[in-house]
mmCIF file of C-alpha atoms in Angstrom:
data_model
loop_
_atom_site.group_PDB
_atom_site.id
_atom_site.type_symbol
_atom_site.label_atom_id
_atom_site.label_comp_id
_atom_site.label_asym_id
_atom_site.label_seq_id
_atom_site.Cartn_x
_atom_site.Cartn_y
_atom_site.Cartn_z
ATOM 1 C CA UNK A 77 -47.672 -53.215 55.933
ATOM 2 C CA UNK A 78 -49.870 -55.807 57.327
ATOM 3 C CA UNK A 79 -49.452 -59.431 56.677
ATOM 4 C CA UNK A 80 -51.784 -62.797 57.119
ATOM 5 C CA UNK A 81 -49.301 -65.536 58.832
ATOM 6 C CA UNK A 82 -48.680 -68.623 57.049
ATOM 7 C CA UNK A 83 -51.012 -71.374 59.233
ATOM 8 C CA UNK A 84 -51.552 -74.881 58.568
ATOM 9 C CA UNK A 85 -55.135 -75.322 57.720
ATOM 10 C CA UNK A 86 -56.185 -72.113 58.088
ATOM 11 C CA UNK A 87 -54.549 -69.910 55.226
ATOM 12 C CA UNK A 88 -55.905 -71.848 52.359
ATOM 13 C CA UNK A 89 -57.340 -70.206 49.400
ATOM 14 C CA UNK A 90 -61.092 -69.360 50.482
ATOM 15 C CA UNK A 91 -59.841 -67.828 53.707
ATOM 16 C CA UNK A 92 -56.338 -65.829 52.226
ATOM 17 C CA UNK A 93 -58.887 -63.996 49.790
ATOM 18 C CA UNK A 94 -60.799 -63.087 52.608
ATOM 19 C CA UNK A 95 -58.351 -61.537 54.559
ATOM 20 C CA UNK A 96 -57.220 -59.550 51.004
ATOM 21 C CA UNK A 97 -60.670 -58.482 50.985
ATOM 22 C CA UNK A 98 -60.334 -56.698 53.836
ATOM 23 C CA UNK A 99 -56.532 -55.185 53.948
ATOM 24 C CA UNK A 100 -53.963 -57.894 53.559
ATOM 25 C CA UNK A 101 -50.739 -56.210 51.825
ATOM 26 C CA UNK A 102 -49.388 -59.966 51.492
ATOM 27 C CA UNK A 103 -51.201 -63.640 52.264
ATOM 28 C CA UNK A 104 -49.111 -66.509 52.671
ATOM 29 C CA UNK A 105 -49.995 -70.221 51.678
ATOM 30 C CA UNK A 106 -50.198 -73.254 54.493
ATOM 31 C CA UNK A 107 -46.992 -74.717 54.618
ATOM 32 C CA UNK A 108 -45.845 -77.480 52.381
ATOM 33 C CA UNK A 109 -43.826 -80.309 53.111
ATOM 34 C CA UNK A 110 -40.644 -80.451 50.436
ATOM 35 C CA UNK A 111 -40.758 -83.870 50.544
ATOM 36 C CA UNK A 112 -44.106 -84.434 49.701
ATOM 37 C CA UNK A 113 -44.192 -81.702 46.981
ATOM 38 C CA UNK A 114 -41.089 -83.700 45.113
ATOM 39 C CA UNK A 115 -42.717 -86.863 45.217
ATOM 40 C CA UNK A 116 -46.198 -85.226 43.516
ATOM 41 C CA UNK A 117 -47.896 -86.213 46.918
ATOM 42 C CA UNK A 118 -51.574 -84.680 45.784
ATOM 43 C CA UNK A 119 -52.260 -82.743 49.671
ATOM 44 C CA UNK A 120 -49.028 -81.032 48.794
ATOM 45 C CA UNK A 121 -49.084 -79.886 45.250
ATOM 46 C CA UNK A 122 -52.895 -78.769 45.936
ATOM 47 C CA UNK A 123 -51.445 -76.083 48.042
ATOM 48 C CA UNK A 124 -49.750 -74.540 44.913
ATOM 49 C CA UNK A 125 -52.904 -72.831 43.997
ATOM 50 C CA UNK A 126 -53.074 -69.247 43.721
ATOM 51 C CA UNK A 127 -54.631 -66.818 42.127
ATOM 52 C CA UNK A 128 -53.870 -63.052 40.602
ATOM 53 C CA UNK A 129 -56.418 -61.538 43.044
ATOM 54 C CA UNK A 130 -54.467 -62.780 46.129
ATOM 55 C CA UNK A 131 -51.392 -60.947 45.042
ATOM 56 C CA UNK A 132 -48.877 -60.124 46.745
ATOM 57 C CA UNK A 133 -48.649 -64.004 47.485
ATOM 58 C CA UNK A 134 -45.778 -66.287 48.978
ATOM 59 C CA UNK A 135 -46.212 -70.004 49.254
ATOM 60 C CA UNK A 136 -43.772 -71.648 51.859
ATOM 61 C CA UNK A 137 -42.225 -74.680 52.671
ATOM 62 C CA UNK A 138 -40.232 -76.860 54.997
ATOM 63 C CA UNK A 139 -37.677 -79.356 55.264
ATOM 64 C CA UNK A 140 -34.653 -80.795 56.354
ATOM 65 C CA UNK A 141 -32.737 -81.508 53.335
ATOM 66 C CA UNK A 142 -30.816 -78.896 51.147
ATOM 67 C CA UNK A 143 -31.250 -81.001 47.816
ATOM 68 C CA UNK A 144 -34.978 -81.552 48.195
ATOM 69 C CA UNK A 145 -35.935 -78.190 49.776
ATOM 70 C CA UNK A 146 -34.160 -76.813 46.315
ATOM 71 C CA UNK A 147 -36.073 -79.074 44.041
ATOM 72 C CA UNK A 148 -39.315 -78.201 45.848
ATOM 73 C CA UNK A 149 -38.571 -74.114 45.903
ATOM 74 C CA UNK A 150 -37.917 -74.861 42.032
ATOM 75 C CA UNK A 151 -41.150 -76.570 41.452
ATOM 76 C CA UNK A 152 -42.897 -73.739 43.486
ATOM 77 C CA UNK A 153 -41.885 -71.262 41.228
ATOM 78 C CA UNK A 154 -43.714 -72.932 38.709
ATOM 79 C CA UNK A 155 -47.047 -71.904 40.519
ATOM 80 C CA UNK A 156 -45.564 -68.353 39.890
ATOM 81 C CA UNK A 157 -45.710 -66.755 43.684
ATOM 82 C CA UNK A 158 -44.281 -63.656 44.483
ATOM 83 C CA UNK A 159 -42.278 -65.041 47.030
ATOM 84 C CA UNK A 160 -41.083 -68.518 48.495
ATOM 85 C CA UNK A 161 -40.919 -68.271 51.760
ATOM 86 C CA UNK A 162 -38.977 -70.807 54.306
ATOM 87 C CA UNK A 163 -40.584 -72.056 57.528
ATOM 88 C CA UNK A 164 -37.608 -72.218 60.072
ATOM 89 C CA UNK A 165 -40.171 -71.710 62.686
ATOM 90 C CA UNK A 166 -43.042 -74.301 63.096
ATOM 91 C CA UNK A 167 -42.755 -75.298 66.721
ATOM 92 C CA UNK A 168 -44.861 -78.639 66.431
ATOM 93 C CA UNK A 169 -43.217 -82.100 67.051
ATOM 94 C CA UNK A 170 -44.181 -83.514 63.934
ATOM 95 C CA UNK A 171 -42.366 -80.586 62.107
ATOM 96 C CA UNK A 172 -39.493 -79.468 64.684
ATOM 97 C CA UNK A 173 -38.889 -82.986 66.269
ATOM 98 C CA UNK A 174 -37.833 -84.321 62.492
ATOM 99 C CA UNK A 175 -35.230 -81.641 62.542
ATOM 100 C CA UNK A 176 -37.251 -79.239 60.048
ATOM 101 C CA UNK A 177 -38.930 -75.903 61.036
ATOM 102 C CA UNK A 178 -38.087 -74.467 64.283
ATOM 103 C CA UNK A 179 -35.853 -77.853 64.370
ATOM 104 C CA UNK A 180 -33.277 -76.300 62.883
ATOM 105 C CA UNK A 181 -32.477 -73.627 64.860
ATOM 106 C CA UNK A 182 -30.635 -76.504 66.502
ATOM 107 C CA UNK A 183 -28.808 -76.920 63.062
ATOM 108 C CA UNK A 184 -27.994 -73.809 62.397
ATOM 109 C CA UNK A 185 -25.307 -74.606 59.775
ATOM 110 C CA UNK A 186 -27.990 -76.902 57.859
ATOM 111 C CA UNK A 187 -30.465 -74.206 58.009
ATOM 112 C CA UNK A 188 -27.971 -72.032 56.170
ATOM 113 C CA UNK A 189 -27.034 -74.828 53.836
ATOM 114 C CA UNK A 190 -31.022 -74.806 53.145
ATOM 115 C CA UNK A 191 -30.773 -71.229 52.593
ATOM 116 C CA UNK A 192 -28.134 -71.083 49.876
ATOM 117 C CA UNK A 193 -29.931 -73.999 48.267
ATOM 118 C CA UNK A 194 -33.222 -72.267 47.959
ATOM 119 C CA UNK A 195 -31.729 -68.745 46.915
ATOM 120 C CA UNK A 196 -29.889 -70.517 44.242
ATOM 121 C CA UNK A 197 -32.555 -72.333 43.207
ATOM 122 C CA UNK A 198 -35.129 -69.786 41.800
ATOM 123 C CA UNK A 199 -35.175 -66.575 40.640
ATOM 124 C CA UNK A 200 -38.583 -65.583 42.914
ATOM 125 C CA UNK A 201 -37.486 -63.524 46.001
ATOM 126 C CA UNK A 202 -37.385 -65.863 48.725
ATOM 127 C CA UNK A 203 -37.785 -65.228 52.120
ATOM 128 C CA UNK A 204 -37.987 -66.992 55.816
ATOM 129 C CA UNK A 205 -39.779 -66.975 59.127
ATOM 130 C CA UNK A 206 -37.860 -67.919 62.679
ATOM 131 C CA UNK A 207 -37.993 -67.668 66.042
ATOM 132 C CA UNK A 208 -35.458 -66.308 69.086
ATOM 133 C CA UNK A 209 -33.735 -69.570 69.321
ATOM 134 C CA UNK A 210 -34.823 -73.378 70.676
ATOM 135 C CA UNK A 211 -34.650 -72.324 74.040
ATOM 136 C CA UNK A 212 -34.209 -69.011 76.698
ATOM 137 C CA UNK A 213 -30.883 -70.893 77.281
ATOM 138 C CA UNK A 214 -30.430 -70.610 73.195
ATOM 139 C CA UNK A 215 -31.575 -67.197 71.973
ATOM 140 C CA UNK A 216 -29.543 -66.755 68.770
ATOM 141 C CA UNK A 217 -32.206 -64.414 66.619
ATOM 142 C CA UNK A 218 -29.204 -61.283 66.126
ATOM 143 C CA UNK A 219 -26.370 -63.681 64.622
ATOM 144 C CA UNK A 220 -28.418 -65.629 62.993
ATOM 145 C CA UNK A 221 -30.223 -62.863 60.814
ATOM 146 C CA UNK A 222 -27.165 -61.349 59.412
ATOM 147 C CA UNK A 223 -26.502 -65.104 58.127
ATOM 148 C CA UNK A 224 -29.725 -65.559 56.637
ATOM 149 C CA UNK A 225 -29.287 -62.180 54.918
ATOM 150 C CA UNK A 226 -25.840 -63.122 53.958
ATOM 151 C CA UNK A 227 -27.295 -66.276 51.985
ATOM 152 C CA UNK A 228 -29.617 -63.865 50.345
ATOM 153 C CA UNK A 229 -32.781 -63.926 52.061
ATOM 154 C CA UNK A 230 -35.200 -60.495 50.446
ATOM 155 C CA UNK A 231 -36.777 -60.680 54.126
ATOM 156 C CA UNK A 232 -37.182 -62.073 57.596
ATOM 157 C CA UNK A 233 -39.993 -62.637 59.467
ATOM 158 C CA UNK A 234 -39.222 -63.071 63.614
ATOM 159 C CA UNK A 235 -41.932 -64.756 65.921
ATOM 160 C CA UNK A 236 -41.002 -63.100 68.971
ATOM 161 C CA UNK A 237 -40.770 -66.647 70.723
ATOM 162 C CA UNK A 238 -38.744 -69.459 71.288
ATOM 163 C CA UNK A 239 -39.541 -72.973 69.850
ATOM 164 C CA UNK A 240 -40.149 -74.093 73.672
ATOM 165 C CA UNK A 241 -42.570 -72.019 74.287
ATOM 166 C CA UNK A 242 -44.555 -72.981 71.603
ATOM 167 C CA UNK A 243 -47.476 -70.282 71.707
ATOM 168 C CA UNK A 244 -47.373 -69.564 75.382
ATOM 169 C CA UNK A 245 -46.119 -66.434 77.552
ATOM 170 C CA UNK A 246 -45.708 -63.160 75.813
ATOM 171 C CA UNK A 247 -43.760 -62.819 72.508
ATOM 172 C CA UNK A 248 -40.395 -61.250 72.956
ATOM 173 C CA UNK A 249 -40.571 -57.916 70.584
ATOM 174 C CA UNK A 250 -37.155 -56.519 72.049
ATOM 175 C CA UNK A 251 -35.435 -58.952 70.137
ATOM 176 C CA UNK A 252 -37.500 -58.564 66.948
ATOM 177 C CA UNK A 253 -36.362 -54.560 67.524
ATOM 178 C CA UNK A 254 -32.632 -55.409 68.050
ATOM 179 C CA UNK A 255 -32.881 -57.111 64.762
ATOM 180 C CA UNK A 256 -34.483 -54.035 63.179
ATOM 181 C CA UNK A 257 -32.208 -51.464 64.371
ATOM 182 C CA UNK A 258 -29.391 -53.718 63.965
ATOM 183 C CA UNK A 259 -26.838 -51.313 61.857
ATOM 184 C CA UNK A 260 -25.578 -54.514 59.688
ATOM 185 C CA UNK A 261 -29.344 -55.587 59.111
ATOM 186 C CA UNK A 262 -30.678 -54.118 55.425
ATOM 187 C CA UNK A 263 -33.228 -56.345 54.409
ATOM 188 C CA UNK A 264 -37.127 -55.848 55.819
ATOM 189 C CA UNK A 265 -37.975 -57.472 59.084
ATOM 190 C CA UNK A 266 -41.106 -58.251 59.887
ATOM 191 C CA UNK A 267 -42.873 -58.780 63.651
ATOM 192 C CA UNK A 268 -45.075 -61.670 64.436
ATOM 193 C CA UNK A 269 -46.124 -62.562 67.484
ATOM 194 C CA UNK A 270 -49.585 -61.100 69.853
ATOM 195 C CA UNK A 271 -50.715 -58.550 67.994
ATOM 196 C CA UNK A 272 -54.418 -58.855 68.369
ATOM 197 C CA UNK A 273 -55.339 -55.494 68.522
ATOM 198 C CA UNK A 274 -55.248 -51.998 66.917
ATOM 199 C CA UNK A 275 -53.221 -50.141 69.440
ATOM 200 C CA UNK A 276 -50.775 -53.218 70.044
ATOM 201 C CA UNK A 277 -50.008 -53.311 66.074
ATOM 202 C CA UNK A 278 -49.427 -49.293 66.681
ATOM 203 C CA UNK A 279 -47.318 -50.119 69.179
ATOM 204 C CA UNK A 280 -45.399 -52.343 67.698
ATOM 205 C CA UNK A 281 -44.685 -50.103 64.538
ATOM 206 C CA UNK A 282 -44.020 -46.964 66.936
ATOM 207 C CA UNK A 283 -41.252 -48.488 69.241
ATOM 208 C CA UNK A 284 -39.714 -51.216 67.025
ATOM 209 C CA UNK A 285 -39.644 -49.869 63.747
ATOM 210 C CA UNK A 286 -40.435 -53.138 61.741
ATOM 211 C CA UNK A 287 -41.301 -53.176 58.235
ATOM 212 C CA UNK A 288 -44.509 -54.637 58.400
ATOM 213 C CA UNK A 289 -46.071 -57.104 60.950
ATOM 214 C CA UNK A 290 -47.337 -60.566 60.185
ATOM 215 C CA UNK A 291 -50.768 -61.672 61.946
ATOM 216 C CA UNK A 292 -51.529 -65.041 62.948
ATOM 217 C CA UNK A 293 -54.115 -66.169 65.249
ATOM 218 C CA UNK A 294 -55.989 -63.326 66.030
ATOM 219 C CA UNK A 295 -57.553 -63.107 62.132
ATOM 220 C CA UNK A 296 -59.194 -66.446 63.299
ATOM 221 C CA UNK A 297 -62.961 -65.416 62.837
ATOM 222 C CA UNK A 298 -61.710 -61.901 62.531
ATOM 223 C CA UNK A 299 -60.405 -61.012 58.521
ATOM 224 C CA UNK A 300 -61.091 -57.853 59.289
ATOM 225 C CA UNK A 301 -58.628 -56.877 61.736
ATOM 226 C CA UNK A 302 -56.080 -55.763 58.853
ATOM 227 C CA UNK A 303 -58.953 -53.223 58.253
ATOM 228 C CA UNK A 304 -59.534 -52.421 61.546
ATOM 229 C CA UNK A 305 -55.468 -51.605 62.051
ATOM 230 C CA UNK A 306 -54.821 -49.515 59.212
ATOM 231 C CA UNK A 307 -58.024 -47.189 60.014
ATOM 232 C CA UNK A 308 -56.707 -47.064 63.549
ATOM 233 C CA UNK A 309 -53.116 -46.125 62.033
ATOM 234 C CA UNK A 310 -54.750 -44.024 59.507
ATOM 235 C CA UNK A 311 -57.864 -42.135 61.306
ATOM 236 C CA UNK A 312 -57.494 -39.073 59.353
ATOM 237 C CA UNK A 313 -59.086 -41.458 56.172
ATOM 238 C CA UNK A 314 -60.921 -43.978 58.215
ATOM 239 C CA UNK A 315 -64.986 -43.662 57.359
ATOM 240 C CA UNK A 316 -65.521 -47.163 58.874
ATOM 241 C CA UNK A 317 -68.637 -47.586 60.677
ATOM 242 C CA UNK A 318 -69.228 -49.481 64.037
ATOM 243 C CA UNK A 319 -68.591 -53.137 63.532
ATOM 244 C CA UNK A 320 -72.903 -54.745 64.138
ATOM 245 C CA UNK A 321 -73.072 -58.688 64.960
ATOM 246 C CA UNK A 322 -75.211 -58.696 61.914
ATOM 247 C CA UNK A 323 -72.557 -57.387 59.556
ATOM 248 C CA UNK A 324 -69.772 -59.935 61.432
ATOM 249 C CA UNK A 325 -71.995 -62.999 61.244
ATOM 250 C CA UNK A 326 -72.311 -62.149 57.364
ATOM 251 C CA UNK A 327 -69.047 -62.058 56.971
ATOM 252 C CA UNK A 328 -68.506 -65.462 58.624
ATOM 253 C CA UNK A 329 -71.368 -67.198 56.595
ATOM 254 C CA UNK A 330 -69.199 -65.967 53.958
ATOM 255 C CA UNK A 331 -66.102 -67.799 54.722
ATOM 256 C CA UNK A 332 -68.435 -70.834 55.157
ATOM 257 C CA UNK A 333 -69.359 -70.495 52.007
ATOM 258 C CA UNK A 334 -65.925 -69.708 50.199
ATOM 259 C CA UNK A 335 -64.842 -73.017 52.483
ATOM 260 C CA UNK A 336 -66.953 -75.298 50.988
ATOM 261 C CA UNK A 337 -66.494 -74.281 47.507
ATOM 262 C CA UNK A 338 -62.798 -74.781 48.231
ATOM 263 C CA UNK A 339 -62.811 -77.953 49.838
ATOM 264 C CA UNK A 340 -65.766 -78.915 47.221
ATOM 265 C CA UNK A 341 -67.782 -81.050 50.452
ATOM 266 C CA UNK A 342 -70.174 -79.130 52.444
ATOM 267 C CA UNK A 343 -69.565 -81.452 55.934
ATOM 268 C CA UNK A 344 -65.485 -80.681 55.641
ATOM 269 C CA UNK A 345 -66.207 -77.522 54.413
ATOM 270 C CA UNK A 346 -68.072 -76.628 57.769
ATOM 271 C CA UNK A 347 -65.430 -78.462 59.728
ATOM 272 C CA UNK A 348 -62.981 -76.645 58.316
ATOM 273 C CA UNK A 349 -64.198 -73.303 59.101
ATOM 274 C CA UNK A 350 -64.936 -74.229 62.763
ATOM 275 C CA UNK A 351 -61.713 -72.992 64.572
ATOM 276 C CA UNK A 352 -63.093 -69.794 63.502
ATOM 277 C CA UNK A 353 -66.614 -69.895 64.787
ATOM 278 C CA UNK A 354 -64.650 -71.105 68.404
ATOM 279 C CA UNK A 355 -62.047 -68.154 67.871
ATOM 280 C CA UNK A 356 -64.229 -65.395 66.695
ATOM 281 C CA UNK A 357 -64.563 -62.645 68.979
ATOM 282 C CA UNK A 358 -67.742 -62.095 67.682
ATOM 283 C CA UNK A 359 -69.572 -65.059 70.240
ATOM 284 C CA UNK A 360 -66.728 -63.917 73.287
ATOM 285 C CA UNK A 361 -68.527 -62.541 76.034
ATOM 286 C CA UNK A 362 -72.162 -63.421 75.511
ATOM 287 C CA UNK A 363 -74.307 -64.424 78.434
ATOM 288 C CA UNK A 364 -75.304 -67.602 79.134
ATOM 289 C CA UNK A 365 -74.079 -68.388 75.355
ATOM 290 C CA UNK A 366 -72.263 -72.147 76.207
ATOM 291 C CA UNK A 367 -75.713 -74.401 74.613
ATOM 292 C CA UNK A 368 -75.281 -72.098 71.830
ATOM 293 C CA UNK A 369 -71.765 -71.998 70.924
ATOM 294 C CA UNK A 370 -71.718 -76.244 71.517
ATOM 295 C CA UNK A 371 -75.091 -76.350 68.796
ATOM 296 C CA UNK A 372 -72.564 -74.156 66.526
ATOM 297 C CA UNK A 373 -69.628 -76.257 66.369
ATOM 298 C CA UNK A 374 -72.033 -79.506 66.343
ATOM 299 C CA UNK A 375 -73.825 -78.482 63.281
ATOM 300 C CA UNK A 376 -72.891 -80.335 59.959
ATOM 301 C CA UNK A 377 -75.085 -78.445 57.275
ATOM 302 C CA UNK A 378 -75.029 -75.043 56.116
ATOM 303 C CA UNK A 379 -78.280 -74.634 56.814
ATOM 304 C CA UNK A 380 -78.017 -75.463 60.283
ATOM 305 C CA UNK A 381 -75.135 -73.497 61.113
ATOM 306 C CA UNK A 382 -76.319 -70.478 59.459
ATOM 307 C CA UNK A 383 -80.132 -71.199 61.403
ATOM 308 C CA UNK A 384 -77.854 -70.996 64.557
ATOM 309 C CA UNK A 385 -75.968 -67.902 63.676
ATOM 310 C CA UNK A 386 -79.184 -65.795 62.491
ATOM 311 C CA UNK A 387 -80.715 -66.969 65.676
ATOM 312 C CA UNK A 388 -77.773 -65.745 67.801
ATOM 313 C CA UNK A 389 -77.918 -62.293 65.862
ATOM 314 C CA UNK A 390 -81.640 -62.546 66.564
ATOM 315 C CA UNK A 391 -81.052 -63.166 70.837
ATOM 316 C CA UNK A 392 -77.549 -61.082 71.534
ATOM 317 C CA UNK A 393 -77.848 -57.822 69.192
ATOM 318 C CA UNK A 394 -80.370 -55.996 70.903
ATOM 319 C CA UNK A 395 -79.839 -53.229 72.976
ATOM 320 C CA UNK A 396 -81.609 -55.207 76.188
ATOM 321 C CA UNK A 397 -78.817 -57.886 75.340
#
């Protein structure tokens, strides 16, 4: 099972059907602010929207307070996910330094208290996303997913780092395994954290056993990574043909597209969908491609982005290129 990571900005709508398109067993909304979601706050209670062909869907959120985290999983359910899921990993100051997100692994007994709340909230499954621990000094992943299980979490999903690191050095998979193949463990665990390839999400399945594993960052001008994984895992029924810059660069006009429908502006759309054009390793590697790439994430107009992207199909997909 392959799943899209819950990302601020990035896993709204337009982009979570993308990634569906191509293989996603499960798509997960931005995350929403509990707090903003009980006070009707617009930004928040526009992330509620989902739709039937996006299923398997969970919409998460975060917080620091047991009462309002309940009232917001309770008026979540009303957008009828399939799961709510708990961020008690979001690294960022503005999230962890408020005591909310990875904050809490600092809390532990709140984030439990959090936990009940939720679960007794809804009926909806509802699940959560950590890390190891705040620190190296702090690693407390092991003990602390038998008592999110105990407050009756469905699943947990481990980023294989600590909220120090933020989203440097090497994720920690040992840890995500010890989890797994922890005897008093029953619920699904699923691994997040640098798996940008095929063979690495093979890996990952071969030696730690996890249930599924959660992608983040590398589906950043890449959907189609779940699709590349599972023919990899799967070659016996793979009849995927060679990836051309032609066929990628369609399939990023697309999410341009499905952007600006979402966002209902073309400049923001654009905007929007720019991390992408800087991420996708569709541009990596090109020669002399710098002018090019700064044009790209300059342009403001559909037309002019997509003038720059045929032209870059036109220059870097021949053979003498």
């Amino acid at each position: 099972m392959l799943y899209l990571a819950p990302m601020e900005d990035v896993t709204d709508p337009a982009f979570r059907l993308l990634c569906k398109r191509f293989g996603a067993d499960r798509v997960y909304s931005e995350f929403i602010n509990a707090d903003a979601l009980v006070r009707d706050v617009s930004a928040a209670t526009r992330k509620l929207t989902i739709s039937d062909a996006e299923r398997p869907v969970a919409i998460q959120i975060y917080g620091r307070d047991a009462e309002s985290m309940a009232e917001a999983a309770r008026i979540v359910e009303q957008a009828r996910p399939d799961f709510i899921d708990i961020n008690f990993g979001c690294p960022v100051k503005k999230v962890a330094g408020k005591g909310a997100g990875a904050g809490l692994l600092r809390d532990v007994p709140r984030m439990l208290d959090i936990t009940r709340a939720v679960v007794n909230a809804v009926h909806t499954p509802v699940t959560a996303k950590t890390r190891l621990g705040w620190n190296s000094d702090e690693i407390i992943i092991v003990d602390l997913a038998e008592a999110l299980q105990d407050c009756g979490i469905q699943e947990l999903a481990i980023h294989g780092r600590t909220r120090a690191q933020m989203y440097t050095g090497e994720a920690d998979w040992t840890l995500i395994g010890e989890v797994k193949n922890n005897p008093r463990m029953h619920i699904p665990i699923i691994g997040n954290g640098d798996v940008t390839t095929p063979e690495r999400a093979k890996e990952c399945f071969d030696r730690y056993s996890v249930d599924a594993i959660m992608i983040g960052r590398a589906t950043f001008g890449c959907p189609w990574i779940f699709e590349d994984i599972k023919n990899y895992l799967q070659p016996a029924t793979c009849n995927l043909q060679p990836r051309t810059m032609q066929w990628c660069v369609s399939i990023l006009k697309d999410h341009v597209e499905r952007s600006i429908e979402w966002i209902g502006d073309e400049r923001k759309g654009i905007v929007h969908s720019r991390r992408h054009f800087a991420n996708s390793p569709v541009f990596k590697g090109l020669y002399d491609f710098k002018q090019t790439r700064i044009a790209l994430l300059r342009a403001e107009t559909k037309a002019e982005v997509f003038a720059i992207m045929d032209d870059i199909v036109a220059r870097w997909s021949s053979p003498a290129n």
